[in-house]
Amino acid sequence: MITLQNLTKIYGGVKAVNDVSLTIPDGELWALVGTSGCGKSTTLRMVNRLIEPSSGSIQIDGVDVMAMNPQALRLGIGYVIQGIGLFPHRTIAENIATVPRLLGWKRGRIAERVDELLHLFSLAPGEFARKYPHQLSGGQQQRVGVARALAAEPPILLMDEPFGALDPITRARLQMEFAQIQKRQKITVIFVTHDMDEAFLLGDRIAVMDKGRVLQVETPENLLRRPQPGFVSDFIGLDDRVIRLLSLRTVDEAVRPAAPGRWREADGAILDGTTGKPVAPVRPGDTMREAASRIIWENTDVLPAVDAGGHVVGEVLASQIWAQGSR
Amino acid sequence: MTRARASSLLRHLPLALAVLVLVLLLAAPQLFRPLFATVNPLGATAIYDRASLWSLTLDHLEIVLAAGLVSTIVAVLLGIVVTRRDGAEFMPFARTLTNLGQAFPPVAVLAIAVPLLGFGFRPTFVALFAYGLLPIFENTVAGLRSVPPQTIEAARGMGMSRGRILREVELPLAAPLILAGIRISTIINFGTATIGSTVGAKGLGEIIVAGLQSNNTAYILQGGVAVALLAILFDRIFAIAISRTSRHRAVPA
Ligand SMILES: Nc1ncnc2c1ncn2[C@@H]1O[C@H](COP(=O)(O)OP(=O)(O)O)[C@@H](O)[C@H]1O
Ligand SMILES: [Mg+2]
């Protein structure tokens, strides 16, 4: 658990971070969002003491970080920044091994861990371990940056716009990969981003900052349904909120039984039982947003639902999806 | 032979040639007699024989490398200090010092140092040391400043101490530029060291001075060629060291 209490940082009389209090439970990912210069990075960097607070306190599991040796503190906290900061003169394997080496792990254990992480981030060890950072694409370098931060299995990860410089497709893939790893390993994450979509996709909670202050902290759904008027509403952009609400949920919970014969399976395709026309079904894990797109495109009010094997298990009504997107 | 092999051979040709000619010149200077005889005045010897070329070369190497080593230690330390957060205030001092060392003519340094330190090795050492500081200092500063701030931020964020960051991140990344500074300084001092012979320091300058005094162009040429060969030799050695330390770069230096 990370607790920020009345955290303030003053630069030349200006409060870059102003009286911020947050309590982040173990295993959750909290997104800090806001426009550039609102104090996100400064807040983050006070957690691992790269910046000393002007006032207020930070506790990790009840221990004040100011009472800890800064280097020891940082060894236990993963840190990923936008510029990645890979060591250009060290190989990928050496980069990932940085913190384990600082912690004095045995050589064999380090090698094993590096291998494991390269696999986890879809980087074939045989191909990548001995390469230098400049020989990798931006997306691959960013993967290595995250892998390096996770090397010593820190319970806490601080991420400052880690996927900011990537193309949309690479970014989306890394976001999904990372979300899975974070949930599986129950890592507590503070994630700085100015990209609302990223915050909604990854955040268990979203803290919206403006001019050094945290204005609102909410789950994605509550933030969309009940944003504070003013900056928060403007920043979130209410025009898209239905789409965003639908992105938050999967269709699985909306699947209901279909009448016998309503849908037919033929050679892997699903046919409408009454018209005989093929229709694209919803699959497990599809978001309601994807289902809504298909419903609008097909100009229908119901879609068949299939299981992972492609067999019809029921159907999803448009009205149930619309209900999810309304107030 | 592949094109890569051929080009790598071609790259090392200057080094091989310099070594070959230098070794021949030192081991068997008589071989070159016909060559030097074309420029020496009638009746004079074409090959300097008052001291062995070999021992003069070792003396020359000794003084240049000793002064270079001390210049390197001082200039790199200065460069490290002025690039630290708490050391920036020493920048004007360090700049003035190293610039002065370079701007003050080595001959003048000798003239001042001899009354204090006597003749021979010591005043020459001081002159070369002072003359060699500037390129090493400036390149050290440039090298350390060229380290990407995110790299240092990441190192700090991962729990590396400042000392470790300096040793394991900043210096290795600055190494190619620092070595380039040492290279310039050393190459220049191979030539500059010849003036040490005017105050009795042992070295290849002795042959040149003897040539000047006796109007023997062959001597001058001999000393000059030996110094130039040493300079080329070390230039190539530094080039190899620099490309070794830059192997992580997209474009090798
Ligand atoms: N070292 C510093 N000195 C002075 N002002 C700073 C410093 N670091 C950040 N600031 C100021 O603090 C404010 C917040 O910066 P930052 O936390 O980096 O914003 P964000 O990450 O949200 O873009 C900005 O106005 C910035 O100019
Ligand atoms: Mg920032």
PDB file of N, CA and C in Angstrom, chain A residues 45 48-51 70-71 74-75 77-79 81 83-90 95 98-99 101-102 132 134 148, chain B residues 148-162 164 167-170 172-173 245-251:
ATOM      1  N   ARG A  45       7.930  11.063  -8.949  1.00  0.00           N
ATOM      2  CA  ARG A  45       9.353  11.031  -8.588  1.00  0.00           C
ATOM      3  C   ARG A  45       9.598  11.293  -7.110  1.00  0.00           C
ATOM      4  N   ASN A  48       9.841   7.625  -5.206  1.00  0.00           N
ATOM      5  CA  ASN A  48      11.133   6.938  -5.044  1.00  0.00           C
ATOM      6  C   ASN A  48      12.253   7.921  -4.710  1.00  0.00           C
ATOM      7  N   ARG A  49      11.846   9.098  -4.260  1.00  0.00           N
ATOM      8  CA  ARG A  49      12.776  10.090  -3.726  1.00  0.00           C
ATOM      9  C   ARG A  49      13.782  10.609  -4.734  1.00  0.00           C
ATOM     10  N   LEU A  50      13.432  10.545  -6.025  1.00  0.00           N
ATOM     11  CA  LEU A  50      14.270  11.244  -6.997  1.00  0.00           C
ATOM     12  C   LEU A  50      14.103  12.739  -6.760  1.00  0.00           C
ATOM     13  N   ILE A  51      12.958  13.101  -6.161  1.00  0.00           N
ATOM     14  CA  ILE A  51      12.703  14.484  -5.744  1.00  0.00           C
ATOM     15  C   ILE A  51      12.275  14.427  -4.282  1.00  0.00           C
ATOM     16  N   PRO A  70      17.748   6.089   0.312  1.00  0.00           N
ATOM     17  CA  PRO A  70      17.141   6.275  -1.014  1.00  0.00           C
ATOM     18  C   PRO A  70      17.486   5.149  -1.993  1.00  0.00           C
ATOM     19  N   GLN A  71      18.753   4.701  -1.971  1.00  0.00           N
ATOM     20  CA  GLN A  71      19.123   3.653  -2.926  1.00  0.00           C
ATOM     21  C   GLN A  71      18.430   2.328  -2.621  1.00  0.00           C
ATOM     22  N   ARG A  74      14.872   2.575  -3.785  1.00  0.00           N
ATOM     23  CA  ARG A  74      14.704   2.476  -5.241  1.00  0.00           C
ATOM     24  C   ARG A  74      14.944   1.064  -5.761  1.00  0.00           C
ATOM     25  N   LEU A  75      15.822   0.315  -5.077  1.00  0.00           N
ATOM     26  CA  LEU A  75      16.059  -1.061  -5.512  1.00  0.00           C
ATOM     27  C   LEU A  75      14.777  -1.889  -5.403  1.00  0.00           C
ATOM     28  N   ILE A  77      11.716  -0.667  -5.961  1.00  0.00           N
ATOM     29  CA  ILE A  77      10.636  -0.055  -6.732  1.00  0.00           C
ATOM     30  C   ILE A  77      11.037  -0.006  -8.202  1.00  0.00           C
ATOM     31  N   GLY A  78      10.262  -0.636  -9.058  1.00  0.00           N
ATOM     32  CA  GLY A  78      10.563  -0.568 -10.481  1.00  0.00           C
ATOM     33  C   GLY A  78      10.256   0.820 -11.008  1.00  0.00           C
ATOM     34  N   TYR A  79      11.019   1.263 -12.013  1.00  0.00           N
ATOM     35  CA  TYR A  79      10.842   2.625 -12.523  1.00  0.00           C
ATOM     36  C   TYR A  79      11.001   2.602 -14.040  1.00  0.00           C
ATOM     37  N   ILE A  81      10.590   5.063 -17.527  1.00  0.00           N
ATOM     38  CA  ILE A  81      10.329   6.417 -18.013  1.00  0.00           C
ATOM     39  C   ILE A  81      10.150   6.419 -19.521  1.00  0.00           C
ATOM     40  N   GLY A  83      11.580   8.147 -21.965  1.00  0.00           N
ATOM     41  CA  GLY A  83      12.785   8.032 -22.791  1.00  0.00           C
ATOM     42  C   GLY A  83      13.431   6.670 -22.662  1.00  0.00           C
ATOM     43  N   ILE A  84      12.848   5.801 -21.839  1.00  0.00           N
ATOM     44  CA  ILE A  84      13.292   4.440 -21.554  1.00  0.00           C
ATOM     45  C   ILE A  84      14.583   4.422 -20.754  1.00  0.00           C
ATOM     46  N   GLY A  85      15.620   5.160 -21.241  1.00  0.00           N
ATOM     47  CA  GLY A  85      16.858   5.215 -20.478  1.00  0.00           C
ATOM     48  C   GLY A  85      17.600   3.899 -20.418  1.00  0.00           C
ATOM     49  N   LEU A  86      17.489   3.091 -21.471  1.00  0.00           N
ATOM     50  CA  LEU A  86      18.327   1.881 -21.513  1.00  0.00           C
ATOM     51  C   LEU A  86      19.786   2.307 -21.588  1.00  0.00           C
ATOM     52  N   PHE A  87      20.674   1.478 -21.033  1.00  0.00           N
ATOM     53  CA  PHE A  87      22.092   1.784 -21.109  1.00  0.00           C
ATOM     54  C   PHE A  87      22.590   1.414 -22.506  1.00  0.00           C
ATOM     55  N   PRO A  88      23.011   2.415 -23.292  1.00  0.00           N
ATOM     56  CA  PRO A  88      23.371   2.132 -24.684  1.00  0.00           C
ATOM     57  C   PRO A  88      24.591   1.228 -24.800  1.00  0.00           C
ATOM     58  N   HIS A  89      25.447   1.231 -23.775  1.00  0.00           N
ATOM     59  CA  HIS A  89      26.694   0.471 -23.867  1.00  0.00           C
ATOM     60  C   HIS A  89      26.558  -0.919 -23.264  1.00  0.00           C
ATOM     61  N   ARG A  90      25.340  -1.289 -22.874  1.00  0.00           N
ATOM     62  CA  ARG A  90      25.144  -2.610 -22.299  1.00  0.00           C
ATOM     63  C   ARG A  90      24.170  -3.394 -23.174  1.00  0.00           C
ATOM     64  N   ASN A  95      21.271  -5.025 -19.532  1.00  0.00           N
ATOM     65  CA  ASN A  95      20.325  -4.002 -19.092  1.00  0.00           C
ATOM     66  C   ASN A  95      19.294  -4.583 -18.136  1.00  0.00           C
ATOM     67  N   THR A  98      20.345  -5.324 -14.524  1.00  0.00           N
ATOM     68  CA  THR A  98      20.889  -4.235 -13.701  1.00  0.00           C
ATOM     69  C   THR A  98      20.555  -4.362 -12.208  1.00  0.00           C
ATOM     70  N   VAL A  99      19.265  -4.392 -11.883  1.00  0.00           N
ATOM     71  CA  VAL A  99      18.895  -4.384 -10.457  1.00  0.00           C
ATOM     72  C   VAL A  99      19.271  -5.699  -9.762  1.00  0.00           C
ATOM     73  N   ARG A 101      21.744  -7.479 -10.346  1.00  0.00           N
ATOM     74  CA  ARG A 101      23.189  -7.391 -10.128  1.00  0.00           C
ATOM     75  C   ARG A 101      23.486  -6.472  -8.931  1.00  0.00           C
ATOM     76  N   LEU A 102      22.759  -5.335  -8.875  1.00  0.00           N
ATOM     77  CA  LEU A 102      22.958  -4.424  -7.738  1.00  0.00           C
ATOM     78  C   LEU A 102      22.579  -5.107  -6.431  1.00  0.00           C
ATOM     79  N   TYR A 132      22.536  -4.789 -28.684  1.00  0.00           N
ATOM     80  CA  TYR A 132      22.597  -3.510 -27.990  1.00  0.00           C
ATOM     81  C   TYR A 132      21.298  -2.751 -28.263  1.00  0.00           C
ATOM     82  N   HIS A 134      20.457   0.059 -29.439  1.00  0.00           N
ATOM     83  CA  HIS A 134      20.229   0.754 -30.713  1.00  0.00           C
ATOM     84  C   HIS A 134      19.852  -0.204 -31.849  1.00  0.00           C
ATOM     85  N   ARG A 148      13.197  -4.667 -17.609  1.00  0.00           N
ATOM     86  CA  ARG A 148      14.281  -4.284 -16.699  1.00  0.00           C
ATOM     87  C   ARG A 148      13.713  -3.836 -15.355  1.00  0.00           C
TER      88      ARG A 148
ATOM     89  N   PRO B 148      22.948  10.813 -22.226  1.00  0.00           N
ATOM     90  CA  PRO B 148      21.544  11.223 -22.206  1.00  0.00           C
ATOM     91  C   PRO B 148      21.022  11.344 -20.771  1.00  0.00           C
ATOM     92  N   PRO B 149      20.329  12.454 -20.459  1.00  0.00           N
ATOM     93  CA  PRO B 149      19.812  12.632 -19.095  1.00  0.00           C
ATOM     94  C   PRO B 149      18.875  11.497 -18.679  1.00  0.00           C
ATOM     95  N   GLN B 150      18.121  10.941 -19.628  1.00  0.00           N
ATOM     96  CA  GLN B 150      17.208   9.844 -19.243  1.00  0.00           C
ATOM     97  C   GLN B 150      17.981   8.632 -18.772  1.00  0.00           C
ATOM     98  N   THR B 151      19.159   8.417 -19.373  1.00  0.00           N
ATOM     99  CA  THR B 151      19.956   7.257 -18.971  1.00  0.00           C
ATOM    100  C   THR B 151      20.372   7.399 -17.509  1.00  0.00           C
ATOM    101  N   ILE B 152      20.777   8.610 -17.149  1.00  0.00           N
ATOM    102  CA  ILE B 152      21.195   8.836 -15.763  1.00  0.00           C
ATOM    103  C   ILE B 152      19.983   8.773 -14.832  1.00  0.00           C
ATOM    104  N   GLU B 153      18.877   9.359 -15.287  1.00  0.00           N
ATOM    105  CA  GLU B 153      17.630   9.316 -14.497  1.00  0.00           C
ATOM    106  C   GLU B 153      17.221   7.866 -14.241  1.00  0.00           C
ATOM    107  N   ALA B 154      17.296   7.044 -15.276  1.00  0.00           N
ATOM    108  CA  ALA B 154      16.914   5.636 -15.120  1.00  0.00           C
ATOM    109  C   ALA B 154      17.869   4.943 -14.142  1.00  0.00           C
ATOM    110  N   ALA B 155      19.163   5.223 -14.273  1.00  0.00           N
ATOM    111  CA  ALA B 155      20.149   4.589 -13.389  1.00  0.00           C
ATOM    112  C   ALA B 155      19.883   4.970 -11.933  1.00  0.00           C
ATOM    113  N   ARG B 156      19.594   6.259 -11.721  1.00  0.00           N
ATOM    114  CA  ARG B 156      19.306   6.717 -10.369  1.00  0.00           C
ATOM    115  C   ARG B 156      18.018   6.066  -9.857  1.00  0.00           C
ATOM    116  N   GLY B 157      17.018   6.027 -10.726  1.00  0.00           N
ATOM    117  CA  GLY B 157      15.732   5.461 -10.333  1.00  0.00           C
ATOM    118  C   GLY B 157      15.818   3.981 -10.010  1.00  0.00           C
ATOM    119  N   MET B 158      16.818   3.297 -10.564  1.00  0.00           N
ATOM    120  CA  MET B 158      16.960   1.867 -10.276  1.00  0.00           C
ATOM    121  C   MET B 158      17.773   1.620  -9.020  1.00  0.00           C
ATOM    122  N   GLY B 159      18.294   2.697  -8.408  1.00  0.00           N
ATOM    123  CA  GLY B 159      18.985   2.513  -7.138  1.00  0.00           C
ATOM    124  C   GLY B 159      20.501   2.502  -7.249  1.00  0.00           C
ATOM    125  N   MET B 160      21.064   2.982  -8.365  1.00  0.00           N
ATOM    126  CA  MET B 160      22.526   3.071  -8.454  1.00  0.00           C
ATOM    127  C   MET B 160      22.996   4.305  -7.705  1.00  0.00           C
ATOM    128  N   SER B 161      24.127   4.190  -7.008  1.00  0.00           N
ATOM    129  CA  SER B 161      24.692   5.343  -6.308  1.00  0.00           C
ATOM    130  C   SER B 161      25.355   6.264  -7.334  1.00  0.00           C
ATOM    131  N   ARG B 162      25.606   7.502  -6.930  1.00  0.00           N
ATOM    132  CA  ARG B 162      26.223   8.453  -7.863  1.00  0.00           C
ATOM    133  C   ARG B 162      27.584   7.957  -8.344  1.00  0.00           C
ATOM    134  N   ARG B 164      28.597   4.879  -8.616  1.00  0.00           N
ATOM    135  CA  ARG B 164      28.410   3.759  -9.526  1.00  0.00           C
ATOM    136  C   ARG B 164      27.936   4.243 -10.894  1.00  0.00           C
ATOM    137  N   ARG B 167      30.955   5.529 -12.661  1.00  0.00           N
ATOM    138  CA  ARG B 167      31.863   4.472 -13.119  1.00  0.00           C
ATOM    139  C   ARG B 167      31.236   3.582 -14.189  1.00  0.00           C
ATOM    140  N   GLU B 168      29.966   3.241 -13.991  1.00  0.00           N
ATOM    141  CA  GLU B 168      29.389   2.217 -14.856  1.00  0.00           C
ATOM    142  C   GLU B 168      28.577   2.782 -16.020  1.00  0.00           C
ATOM    143  N   VAL B 169      28.197   4.041 -15.917  1.00  0.00           N
ATOM    144  CA  VAL B 169      27.363   4.598 -16.978  1.00  0.00           C
ATOM    145  C   VAL B 169      28.049   5.797 -17.656  1.00  0.00           C
ATOM    146  N   GLU B 170      28.370   6.818 -16.855  1.00  0.00           N
ATOM    147  CA  GLU B 170      28.858   8.053 -17.472  1.00  0.00           C
ATOM    148  C   GLU B 170      30.228   7.885 -18.123  1.00  0.00           C
ATOM    149  N   PRO B 172      31.942   5.113 -19.079  1.00  0.00           N
ATOM    150  CA  PRO B 172      31.963   4.264 -20.273  1.00  0.00           C
ATOM    151  C   PRO B 172      31.331   4.946 -21.494  1.00  0.00           C
ATOM    152  N   LEU B 173      30.255   5.707 -21.265  1.00  0.00           N
ATOM    153  CA  LEU B 173      29.611   6.366 -22.400  1.00  0.00           C
ATOM    154  C   LEU B 173      30.438   7.547 -22.907  1.00  0.00           C
ATOM    155  N   THR B 245      35.647   1.102 -27.706  1.00  0.00           N
ATOM    156  CA  THR B 245      34.734   1.644 -26.697  1.00  0.00           C
ATOM    157  C   THR B 245      33.460   2.195 -27.326  1.00  0.00           C
ATOM    158  N   SER B 246      33.393   2.306 -28.647  1.00  0.00           N
ATOM    159  CA  SER B 246      32.175   2.818 -29.284  1.00  0.00           C
ATOM    160  C   SER B 246      31.371   1.710 -29.926  1.00  0.00           C
ATOM    161  N   ARG B 247      31.665   0.456 -29.571  1.00  0.00           N
ATOM    162  CA  ARG B 247      31.027  -0.608 -30.345  1.00  0.00           C
ATOM    163  C   ARG B 247      29.515  -0.629 -30.169  1.00  0.00           C
ATOM    164  N   HIS B 248      29.006   0.030 -29.100  1.00  0.00           N
ATOM    165  CA  HIS B 248      27.558   0.068 -28.905  1.00  0.00           C
ATOM    166  C   HIS B 248      26.883   1.093 -29.786  1.00  0.00           C
ATOM    167  N   ARG B 249      27.667   1.917 -30.490  1.00  0.00           N
ATOM    168  CA  ARG B 249      27.053   2.990 -31.271  1.00  0.00           C
ATOM    169  C   ARG B 249      26.621   2.462 -32.628  1.00  0.00           C
ATOM    170  N   ALA B 250      25.618   3.149 -33.176  1.00  0.00           N
ATOM    171  CA  ALA B 250      25.138   2.769 -34.492  1.00  0.00           C
ATOM    172  C   ALA B 250      26.259   2.975 -35.514  1.00  0.00           C
ATOM    173  N   VAL B 251      26.984   4.082 -35.398  1.00  0.00           N
ATOM    174  CA  VAL B 251      28.066   4.371 -36.325  1.00  0.00           C
ATOM    175  C   VAL B 251      29.378   4.357 -35.549  1.00  0.00           C
TER     176      VAL B 251
END
